[in-house]
Amino acid sequence: MPHTDVIDAPHSQATDVHALPADKMPGHWLLASLGKRVLRPGGLEMTSRMVEKLGIGRQDDVLELAPGLGVTARVTLGRHPHSYTAVERDEKAAKNIVGLLEGSRNRCVLGTAEDTGLPAESFSVAYGEAMLTIQGGPAKLRILQEVNRVLKPGGRYGIHELCIVPDEAGETVRKEIEKRLSTGIHVGVQPLVAKEWKQLLESAGFRVLWAKRAPMHLLEPKRLIRDEGWAGALRFAFNLLRRPAARKRVLSMRRLFREYRDNLEAISFVCQKV
């Protein structure tokens, strides 16, 4: 029977982002409102590779930070881990995740990635996607330290984020990308170059086991079809046609991604707590 977990921990957003108009809504929630389900920069393929490399099995207690629409949760639950816990700060998203869960060992709690409120050394696997990119440097480190705290010795950790290329990208270019993306998607972003992501993980007590990069083709037609399937891609296109304000925002976001296609990639790491 489906298990409806008690969503606890008093962390909820003061503003209901889901109720904002199309020209104000954060880009990822705008896309979700149009029917897009896969919102990760490297698409479903990179998410699936990350989960595979994490080696999630029936013996694992898994923690997912900011599960969003639950696409990766479904992939993980399909591997039948011993337990699954999601930490989500958005109350509406948390309720959606609860609807996916069955069994007494699977749950979703309201909380933040920096302060999960969960016991130390209680998970063998943890991961988060498209989350660290939207944090400043100190917050990135605090999140990684919290993950390190709740992971068991030798536990595995995966991330799937946005990456600036090349590693030698100058400060002027990087600041321009940060500013343009933050303005365009209505969410502050601070992506790192690949070597900085690796150094950040190592500074928080992790050893990198695997890394992968992919084009950031979130809104390109071929990626849409691969991620959403033909039916999902058509549903998304239909919703764009009937919502002019949303269509204007989405086309503007795609132009922005294309403008910086030589400087943006998706990146994923799988690490081990040392």
PDB file of C-alpha atoms in Angstrom:
ATOM      1  CA  MET A   1       0.000   0.000   0.000  1.00  0.00           C
ATOM      2  CA  PRO A   2       1.251   3.540  -0.640  1.00  0.00           C
ATOM      3  CA  HIS A   3       2.912   5.083   2.376  1.00  0.00           C
ATOM      4  CA  THR A   4       2.237   8.763   3.050  1.00  0.00           C
ATOM      5  CA  ASP A   5       5.068  10.009   5.187  1.00  0.00           C
ATOM      6  CA  VAL A   6       4.680  12.825   7.663  1.00  0.00           C
ATOM      7  CA  ILE A   7       6.499  15.806   6.147  1.00  0.00           C
ATOM      8  CA  ASP A   8       8.298  17.379   9.042  1.00  0.00           C
ATOM      9  CA  ALA A   9      10.990  19.959   9.847  1.00  0.00           C
ATOM     10  CA  PRO A  10       9.817  23.577   9.766  1.00  0.00           C
ATOM     11  CA  HIS A  11      11.523  24.712   6.584  1.00  0.00           C
ATOM     12  CA  SER A  12       9.228  26.116   3.886  1.00  0.00           C
ATOM     13  CA  GLN A  13       9.544  28.887   1.322  1.00  0.00           C
ATOM     14  CA  ALA A  14       7.974  32.199   2.229  1.00  0.00           C
ATOM     15  CA  THR A  15       7.002  32.888  -1.373  1.00  0.00           C
ATOM     16  CA  ASP A  16       4.924  30.462  -3.420  1.00  0.00           C
ATOM     17  CA  VAL A  17       7.022  30.398  -6.588  1.00  0.00           C
ATOM     18  CA  HIS A  18       4.405  28.234  -8.297  1.00  0.00           C
ATOM     19  CA  ALA A  19       1.909  31.101  -8.161  1.00  0.00           C
ATOM     20  CA  LEU A  20       4.176  33.665  -9.817  1.00  0.00           C
ATOM     21  CA  PRO A  21       3.424  34.893 -13.373  1.00  0.00           C
ATOM     22  CA  ALA A  22       5.477  33.462 -16.242  1.00  0.00           C
ATOM     23  CA  ASP A  23       7.743  36.506 -16.465  1.00  0.00           C
ATOM     24  CA  LYS A  24       8.705  36.216 -12.778  1.00  0.00           C
ATOM     25  CA  MET A  25       8.769  32.471 -12.133  1.00  0.00           C
ATOM     26  CA  PRO A  26      12.160  30.729 -11.704  1.00  0.00           C
ATOM     27  CA  GLY A  27      13.080  29.050 -14.971  1.00  0.00           C
ATOM     28  CA  HIS A  28      12.987  25.446 -13.731  1.00  0.00           C
ATOM     29  CA  TRP A  29       9.496  25.818 -12.260  1.00  0.00           C
ATOM     30  CA  LEU A  30       8.292  27.575 -15.396  1.00  0.00           C
ATOM     31  CA  LEU A  31       9.466  24.610 -17.476  1.00  0.00           C
ATOM     32  CA  ALA A  32       7.834  22.217 -15.021  1.00  0.00           C
ATOM     33  CA  SER A  33       4.541  24.119 -15.301  1.00  0.00           C
ATOM     34  CA  LEU A  34       4.704  23.555 -19.059  1.00  0.00           C
ATOM     35  CA  GLY A  35       5.063  19.809 -18.624  1.00  0.00           C
ATOM     36  CA  LYS A  36       8.829  19.385 -18.760  1.00  0.00           C
ATOM     37  CA  ARG A  37       9.840  16.668 -16.338  1.00  0.00           C
ATOM     38  CA  VAL A  38      13.624  16.388 -16.817  1.00  0.00           C
ATOM     39  CA  LEU A  39      15.213  19.625 -15.627  1.00  0.00           C
ATOM     40  CA  ARG A  40      18.843  18.574 -15.135  1.00  0.00           C
ATOM     41  CA  PRO A  41      21.524  20.213 -17.314  1.00  0.00           C
ATOM     42  CA  GLY A  42      22.894  16.925 -18.670  1.00  0.00           C
ATOM     43  CA  GLY A  43      19.497  15.348 -19.221  1.00  0.00           C
ATOM     44  CA  LEU A  44      18.147  11.963 -18.194  1.00  0.00           C
ATOM     45  CA  GLU A  45      21.132  10.144 -19.697  1.00  0.00           C
ATOM     46  CA  MET A  46      23.606  11.830 -17.348  1.00  0.00           C
ATOM     47  CA  THR A  47      21.285  11.332 -14.370  1.00  0.00           C
ATOM     48  CA  SER A  48      21.020   7.620 -15.170  1.00  0.00           C
ATOM     49  CA  ARG A  49      24.796   7.320 -15.521  1.00  0.00           C
ATOM     50  CA  MET A  50      25.321   9.014 -12.162  1.00  0.00           C
ATOM     51  CA  VAL A  51      22.874   6.663 -10.425  1.00  0.00           C
ATOM     52  CA  GLU A  52      24.531   3.677 -12.119  1.00  0.00           C
ATOM     53  CA  LYS A  53      27.994   4.801 -10.996  1.00  0.00           C
ATOM     54  CA  LEU A  54      26.721   5.309  -7.446  1.00  0.00           C
ATOM     55  CA  GLY A  55      26.015   1.564  -7.490  1.00  0.00           C
ATOM     56  CA  ILE A  56      22.744   1.850  -5.571  1.00  0.00           C
ATOM     57  CA  GLY A  57      21.551  -1.553  -4.423  1.00  0.00           C
ATOM     58  CA  ARG A  58      19.192  -3.271  -2.007  1.00  0.00           C
ATOM     59  CA  GLN A  59      21.582  -2.765   0.910  1.00  0.00           C
ATOM     60  CA  ASP A  60      21.788   1.024   0.569  1.00  0.00           C
ATOM     61  CA  ASP A  61      20.185   3.781   2.600  1.00  0.00           C
ATOM     62  CA  VAL A  62      19.854   6.618   0.083  1.00  0.00           C
ATOM     63  CA  LEU A  63      19.503  10.362   0.591  1.00  0.00           C
ATOM     64  CA  GLU A  64      18.375  12.663  -2.228  1.00  0.00           C
ATOM     65  CA  LEU A  65      18.662  16.424  -1.785  1.00  0.00           C
ATOM     66  CA  ALA A  66      16.148  18.656  -3.587  1.00  0.00           C
ATOM     67  CA  PRO A  67      14.382  15.914  -5.590  1.00  0.00           C
ATOM     68  CA  GLY A  68      12.182  18.420  -7.446  1.00  0.00           C
ATOM     69  CA  LEU A  69       9.753  16.605  -9.727  1.00  0.00           C
ATOM     70  CA  GLY A  70      10.985  13.176  -8.686  1.00  0.00           C
ATOM     71  CA  VAL A  71      12.517  11.966 -11.956  1.00  0.00           C
ATOM     72  CA  THR A  72      15.707  10.737 -10.284  1.00  0.00           C
ATOM     73  CA  ALA A  73      13.718   9.442  -7.315  1.00  0.00           C
ATOM     74  CA  ARG A  74      11.904   7.077  -9.684  1.00  0.00           C
ATOM     75  CA  VAL A  75      15.227   5.856 -11.105  1.00  0.00           C
ATOM     76  CA  THR A  76      16.589   5.276  -7.608  1.00  0.00           C
ATOM     77  CA  LEU A  77      13.454   3.586  -6.273  1.00  0.00           C
ATOM     78  CA  GLY A  78      13.553   1.286  -9.285  1.00  0.00           C
ATOM     79  CA  ARG A  79      16.803  -0.106  -7.858  1.00  0.00           C
ATOM     80  CA  HIS A  80      14.963  -1.048  -4.620  1.00  0.00           C
ATOM     81  CA  PRO A  81      17.312   0.407  -1.993  1.00  0.00           C
ATOM     82  CA  HIS A  82      16.913  -0.553   1.659  1.00  0.00           C
ATOM     83  CA  SER A  83      15.589   2.964   2.332  1.00  0.00           C
ATOM     84  CA  TYR A  84      15.116   6.266   0.522  1.00  0.00           C
ATOM     85  CA  THR A  85      14.930   9.708   2.138  1.00  0.00           C
ATOM     86  CA  ALA A  86      14.351  12.946   0.235  1.00  0.00           C
ATOM     87  CA  VAL A  87      14.978  16.396   1.685  1.00  0.00           C
ATOM     88  CA  GLU A  88      13.006  19.100  -0.128  1.00  0.00           C
ATOM     89  CA  ARG A  89      12.530  22.744   0.887  1.00  0.00           C
ATOM     90  CA  ASP A  90       9.579  23.391  -1.441  1.00  0.00           C
ATOM     91  CA  GLU A  91       6.377  22.147   0.191  1.00  0.00           C
ATOM     92  CA  LYS A  92       4.497  21.502  -3.056  1.00  0.00           C
ATOM     93  CA  ALA A  93       7.410  19.520  -4.516  1.00  0.00           C
ATOM     94  CA  ALA A  94       7.699  17.558  -1.254  1.00  0.00           C
ATOM     95  CA  LYS A  95       4.045  16.541  -1.427  1.00  0.00           C
ATOM     96  CA  ASN A  96       4.562  15.311  -4.976  1.00  0.00           C
ATOM     97  CA  ILE A  97       7.523  13.185  -3.860  1.00  0.00           C
ATOM     98  CA  VAL A  98       5.479  11.674  -1.035  1.00  0.00           C
ATOM     99  CA  GLY A  99       3.003  10.502  -3.673  1.00  0.00           C
ATOM    100  CA  LEU A 100       5.741   8.387  -5.275  1.00  0.00           C
ATOM    101  CA  LEU A 101       6.733   6.575  -2.110  1.00  0.00           C
ATOM    102  CA  GLU A 102       5.685   3.179  -0.864  1.00  0.00           C
ATOM    103  CA  GLY A 103       6.771   1.290   2.218  1.00  0.00           C
ATOM    104  CA  SER A 104       7.658   2.461   5.703  1.00  0.00           C
ATOM    105  CA  ARG A 105      11.358   2.940   4.934  1.00  0.00           C
ATOM    106  CA  ASN A 106      10.815   5.600   2.260  1.00  0.00           C
ATOM    107  CA  ARG A 107      10.033   9.186   3.214  1.00  0.00           C
ATOM    108  CA  CYS A 108      10.309  12.853   2.275  1.00  0.00           C
ATOM    109  CA  VAL A 109      10.974  15.588   4.818  1.00  0.00           C
ATOM    110  CA  LEU A 110      10.907  19.333   4.526  1.00  0.00           C
ATOM    111  CA  GLY A 111      14.351  20.751   5.100  1.00  0.00           C
ATOM    112  CA  THR A 112      17.362  22.376   3.507  1.00  0.00           C
ATOM    113  CA  ALA A 113      20.490  20.848   2.064  1.00  0.00           C
ATOM    114  CA  GLU A 114      22.608  22.889   4.472  1.00  0.00           C
ATOM    115  CA  ASP A 115      20.671  21.718   7.527  1.00  0.00           C
ATOM    116  CA  THR A 116      18.882  18.444   6.903  1.00  0.00           C
ATOM    117  CA  GLY A 117      18.236  17.712  10.567  1.00  0.00           C
ATOM    118  CA  LEU A 118      19.087  14.053   9.864  1.00  0.00           C
ATOM    119  CA  PRO A 119      21.309  11.853  12.057  1.00  0.00           C
ATOM    120  CA  ALA A 120      25.051  11.685  11.394  1.00  0.00           C
ATOM    121  CA  GLU A 121      26.439   8.724   9.453  1.00  0.00           C
ATOM    122  CA  SER A 122      22.984   7.401   8.570  1.00  0.00           C
ATOM    123  CA  PHE A 123      23.249   7.009   4.762  1.00  0.00           C
ATOM    124  CA  SER A 124      25.462   4.949   2.483  1.00  0.00           C
ATOM    125  CA  VAL A 125      24.584   6.970  -0.643  1.00  0.00           C
ATOM    126  CA  ALA A 126      23.652  10.614  -1.186  1.00  0.00           C
ATOM    127  CA  TYR A 127      23.182  12.765  -4.266  1.00  0.00           C
ATOM    128  CA  GLY A 128      21.853  16.094  -5.460  1.00  0.00           C
ATOM    129  CA  GLU A 129      21.384  17.615  -8.897  1.00  0.00           C
ATOM    130  CA  ALA A 130      21.175  21.159 -10.289  1.00  0.00           C
ATOM    131  CA  MET A 131      21.369  22.450  -6.735  1.00  0.00           C
ATOM    132  CA  LEU A 132      24.932  23.499  -5.912  1.00  0.00           C
ATOM    133  CA  THR A 133      25.131  25.683  -9.029  1.00  0.00           C
ATOM    134  CA  ILE A 134      22.544  28.063  -7.600  1.00  0.00           C
ATOM    135  CA  GLN A 135      24.469  28.518  -4.337  1.00  0.00           C
ATOM    136  CA  GLY A 136      27.292  30.914  -3.539  1.00  0.00           C
ATOM    137  CA  GLY A 137      30.724  29.582  -2.615  1.00  0.00           C
ATOM    138  CA  PRO A 138      30.240  29.411   1.196  1.00  0.00           C
ATOM    139  CA  ALA A 139      26.819  27.775   0.819  1.00  0.00           C
ATOM    140  CA  LYS A 140      28.217  25.188  -1.604  1.00  0.00           C
ATOM    141  CA  LEU A 141      30.795  24.178   0.995  1.00  0.00           C
ATOM    142  CA  ARG A 142      28.248  24.053   3.828  1.00  0.00           C
ATOM    143  CA  ILE A 143      26.050  21.712   1.799  1.00  0.00           C
ATOM    144  CA  LEU A 144      28.965  19.404   1.058  1.00  0.00           C
ATOM    145  CA  GLN A 145      29.958  19.394   4.723  1.00  0.00           C
ATOM    146  CA  GLU A 146      26.397  18.470   5.679  1.00  0.00           C
ATOM    147  CA  VAL A 147      26.432  15.612   3.157  1.00  0.00           C
ATOM    148  CA  ASN A 148      29.748  14.434   4.580  1.00  0.00           C
ATOM    149  CA  ARG A 149      28.243  14.522   8.075  1.00  0.00           C
ATOM    150  CA  VAL A 150      25.222  12.345   7.250  1.00  0.00           C
ATOM    151  CA  LEU A 151      27.146   9.823   5.123  1.00  0.00           C
ATOM    152  CA  LYS A 152      28.565   6.669   6.651  1.00  0.00           C
ATOM    153  CA  PRO A 153      32.344   6.136   6.366  1.00  0.00           C
ATOM    154  CA  GLY A 154      33.084   5.154   2.793  1.00  0.00           C
ATOM    155  CA  GLY A 155      29.678   6.411   1.631  1.00  0.00           C
ATOM    156  CA  ARG A 156      29.187   7.541  -1.966  1.00  0.00           C
ATOM    157  CA  TYR A 157      28.036  10.957  -3.127  1.00  0.00           C
ATOM    158  CA  GLY A 158      26.938  12.120  -6.575  1.00  0.00           C
ATOM    159  CA  ILE A 159      26.362  15.561  -8.068  1.00  0.00           C
ATOM    160  CA  HIS A 160      25.061  16.728 -11.473  1.00  0.00           C
ATOM    161  CA  GLU A 161      25.636  20.432 -12.061  1.00  0.00           C
ATOM    162  CA  LEU A 162      26.455  23.192 -14.533  1.00  0.00           C
ATOM    163  CA  CYS A 163      30.056  23.718 -15.564  1.00  0.00           C
ATOM    164  CA  ILE A 164      31.872  26.627 -17.235  1.00  0.00           C
ATOM    165  CA  VAL A 165      34.351  25.687 -19.957  1.00  0.00           C
ATOM    166  CA  PRO A 166      37.214  25.839 -20.578  1.00  0.00           C
ATOM    167  CA  ASP A 167      38.978  25.653 -17.218  1.00  0.00           C
ATOM    168  CA  GLU A 168      40.931  28.723 -18.304  1.00  0.00           C
ATOM    169  CA  ALA A 169      37.809  30.845 -18.824  1.00  0.00           C
ATOM    170  CA  GLY A 170      38.594  34.355 -17.678  1.00  0.00           C
ATOM    171  CA  GLU A 171      36.920  36.133 -14.784  1.00  0.00           C
ATOM    172  CA  THR A 172      35.228  38.637 -17.107  1.00  0.00           C
ATOM    173  CA  VAL A 173      33.569  35.877 -19.133  1.00  0.00           C
ATOM    174  CA  ARG A 174      32.533  34.007 -16.002  1.00  0.00           C
ATOM    175  CA  LYS A 175      30.950  37.038 -14.362  1.00  0.00           C
ATOM    176  CA  GLU A 176      29.112  37.847 -17.587  1.00  0.00           C
ATOM    177  CA  ILE A 177      27.705  34.314 -17.781  1.00  0.00           C
ATOM    178  CA  GLU A 178      26.652  34.393 -14.131  1.00  0.00           C
ATOM    179  CA  LYS A 179      24.886  37.715 -14.571  1.00  0.00           C
ATOM    180  CA  ARG A 180      23.147  36.840 -17.846  1.00  0.00           C
ATOM    181  CA  LEU A 181      21.991  33.414 -16.638  1.00  0.00           C
ATOM    182  CA  SER A 182      20.804  34.707 -13.271  1.00  0.00           C
ATOM    183  CA  THR A 183      18.775  37.412 -14.980  1.00  0.00           C
ATOM    184  CA  GLY A 184      17.435  35.095 -17.675  1.00  0.00           C
ATOM    185  CA  ILE A 185      16.253  32.254 -15.460  1.00  0.00           C
ATOM    186  CA  HIS A 186      15.406  34.359 -12.377  1.00  0.00           C
ATOM    187  CA  VAL A 187      17.645  32.253 -10.147  1.00  0.00           C
ATOM    188  CA  GLY A 188      21.110  33.261  -9.022  1.00  0.00           C
ATOM    189  CA  VAL A 189      23.761  30.927 -10.440  1.00  0.00           C
ATOM    190  CA  GLN A 190      27.472  30.462  -9.794  1.00  0.00           C
ATOM    191  CA  PRO A 191      28.729  27.559 -11.917  1.00  0.00           C
ATOM    192  CA  LEU A 192      32.357  26.480 -11.543  1.00  0.00           C
ATOM    193  CA  VAL A 193      34.931  25.152 -13.972  1.00  0.00           C
ATOM    194  CA  ALA A 194      35.611  21.406 -13.784  1.00  0.00           C
ATOM    195  CA  LYS A 195      38.808  21.635 -11.749  1.00  0.00           C
ATOM    196  CA  GLU A 196      37.076  23.897  -9.203  1.00  0.00           C
ATOM    197  CA  TRP A 197      34.203  21.448  -8.763  1.00  0.00           C
ATOM    198  CA  LYS A 198      36.757  18.703  -8.101  1.00  0.00           C
ATOM    199  CA  GLN A 199      38.733  20.854  -5.662  1.00  0.00           C
ATOM    200  CA  LEU A 200      35.542  21.815  -3.807  1.00  0.00           C
ATOM    201  CA  LEU A 201      34.541  18.179  -3.369  1.00  0.00           C
ATOM    202  CA  GLU A 202      38.014  17.266  -2.141  1.00  0.00           C
ATOM    203  CA  SER A 203      38.060  20.177   0.303  1.00  0.00           C
ATOM    204  CA  ALA A 204      34.867  18.816   1.893  1.00  0.00           C
ATOM    205  CA  GLY A 205      36.379  15.375   2.479  1.00  0.00           C
ATOM    206  CA  PHE A 206      35.511  13.470  -0.706  1.00  0.00           C
ATOM    207  CA  ARG A 207      37.637  11.502  -3.158  1.00  0.00           C
ATOM    208  CA  VAL A 208      36.460  11.670  -6.781  1.00  0.00           C
ATOM    209  CA  LEU A 209      35.843   8.232  -8.309  1.00  0.00           C
ATOM    210  CA  TRP A 210      34.182   9.206 -11.603  1.00  0.00           C
ATOM    211  CA  ALA A 211      33.510  12.329 -13.631  1.00  0.00           C
ATOM    212  CA  LYS A 212      31.518  12.951 -16.807  1.00  0.00           C
ATOM    213  CA  ARG A 213      30.696  16.012 -18.913  1.00  0.00           C
ATOM    214  CA  ALA A 214      27.957  16.527 -21.508  1.00  0.00           C
ATOM    215  CA  PRO A 215      26.559  19.366 -23.640  1.00  0.00           C
ATOM    216  CA  MET A 216      24.061  21.643 -21.882  1.00  0.00           C
ATOM    217  CA  HIS A 217      21.218  21.104 -24.374  1.00  0.00           C
ATOM    218  CA  LEU A 218      18.316  21.423 -21.941  1.00  0.00           C
ATOM    219  CA  LEU A 219      15.966  23.132 -24.441  1.00  0.00           C
ATOM    220  CA  GLU A 220      17.235  21.686 -27.724  1.00  0.00           C
ATOM    221  CA  PRO A 221      14.654  19.606 -29.657  1.00  0.00           C
ATOM    222  CA  LYS A 222      16.703  16.398 -29.777  1.00  0.00           C
ATOM    223  CA  ARG A 223      17.345  16.498 -26.019  1.00  0.00           C
ATOM    224  CA  LEU A 224      13.677  17.275 -25.353  1.00  0.00           C
ATOM    225  CA  ILE A 225      12.608  14.178 -27.255  1.00  0.00           C
ATOM    226  CA  ARG A 226      15.247  11.964 -25.586  1.00  0.00           C
ATOM    227  CA  ASP A 227      14.362  13.200 -22.114  1.00  0.00           C
ATOM    228  CA  GLU A 228      10.585  13.536 -22.384  1.00  0.00           C
ATOM    229  CA  GLY A 229       9.709  11.067 -25.149  1.00  0.00           C
ATOM    230  CA  TRP A 230       7.640  12.066 -28.183  1.00  0.00           C
ATOM    231  CA  ALA A 231       4.428  12.397 -26.165  1.00  0.00           C
ATOM    232  CA  GLY A 232       6.075  14.539 -23.498  1.00  0.00           C
ATOM    233  CA  ALA A 233       7.842  16.734 -26.049  1.00  0.00           C
ATOM    234  CA  LEU A 234       4.577  17.300 -27.924  1.00  0.00           C
ATOM    235  CA  ARG A 235       2.761  18.132 -24.695  1.00  0.00           C
ATOM    236  CA  PHE A 236       5.468  20.675 -23.869  1.00  0.00           C
ATOM    237  CA  ALA A 237       5.224  22.213 -27.355  1.00  0.00           C
ATOM    238  CA  PHE A 238       1.433  22.401 -27.144  1.00  0.00           C
ATOM    239  CA  ASN A 239       1.623  24.159 -23.776  1.00  0.00           C
ATOM    240  CA  LEU A 240       4.103  26.647 -25.222  1.00  0.00           C
ATOM    241  CA  LEU A 241       1.703  27.439 -28.056  1.00  0.00           C
ATOM    242  CA  ARG A 242      -1.209  28.173 -25.744  1.00  0.00           C
ATOM    243  CA  ARG A 243       0.771  30.238 -23.215  1.00  0.00           C
ATOM    244  CA  PRO A 244       2.370  33.211 -25.047  1.00  0.00           C
ATOM    245  CA  ALA A 245       4.049  34.753 -21.995  1.00  0.00           C
ATOM    246  CA  ALA A 246       5.624  31.442 -21.047  1.00  0.00           C
ATOM    247  CA  ARG A 247       6.671  30.832 -24.666  1.00  0.00           C
ATOM    248  CA  LYS A 248       8.446  34.201 -24.733  1.00  0.00           C
ATOM    249  CA  ARG A 249      10.397  33.316 -21.578  1.00  0.00           C
ATOM    250  CA  VAL A 250      11.344  29.835 -22.775  1.00  0.00           C
ATOM    251  CA  LEU A 251      12.542  31.087 -26.182  1.00  0.00           C
ATOM    252  CA  SER A 252      14.564  33.771 -24.419  1.00  0.00           C
ATOM    253  CA  MET A 253      16.170  31.138 -22.175  1.00  0.00           C
ATOM    254  CA  ARG A 254      17.005  28.956 -25.173  1.00  0.00           C
ATOM    255  CA  ARG A 255      18.621  31.900 -26.978  1.00  0.00           C
ATOM    256  CA  LEU A 256      20.713  32.554 -23.897  1.00  0.00           C
ATOM    257  CA  PHE A 257      21.840  28.929 -23.626  1.00  0.00           C
ATOM    258  CA  ARG A 258      22.738  28.915 -27.308  1.00  0.00           C
ATOM    259  CA  GLU A 259      24.647  32.186 -27.007  1.00  0.00           C
ATOM    260  CA  TYR A 260      26.903  30.596 -24.383  1.00  0.00           C
ATOM    261  CA  ARG A 261      26.943  27.052 -25.749  1.00  0.00           C
ATOM    262  CA  ASP A 262      30.739  27.167 -26.060  1.00  0.00           C
ATOM    263  CA  ASN A 263      31.077  28.065 -22.384  1.00  0.00           C
ATOM    264  CA  LEU A 264      28.470  25.868 -20.681  1.00  0.00           C
ATOM    265  CA  GLU A 265      28.382  22.131 -20.098  1.00  0.00           C
ATOM    266  CA  ALA A 266      26.788  19.722 -17.680  1.00  0.00           C
ATOM    267  CA  ILE A 267      29.112  17.902 -15.295  1.00  0.00           C
ATOM    268  CA  SER A 268      28.649  14.966 -12.940  1.00  0.00           C
ATOM    269  CA  PHE A 269      30.882  13.500 -10.253  1.00  0.00           C
ATOM    270  CA  VAL A 270      30.654  10.415  -8.090  1.00  0.00           C
ATOM    271  CA  CYS A 271      32.801  10.566  -4.958  1.00  0.00           C
ATOM    272  CA  GLN A 272      33.530   8.626  -1.794  1.00  0.00           C
ATOM    273  CA  LYS A 273      33.713   9.954   1.744  1.00  0.00           C
ATOM    274  CA  VAL A 274      37.295   9.577   2.969  1.00  0.00           C
TER     275      VAL A 274
END
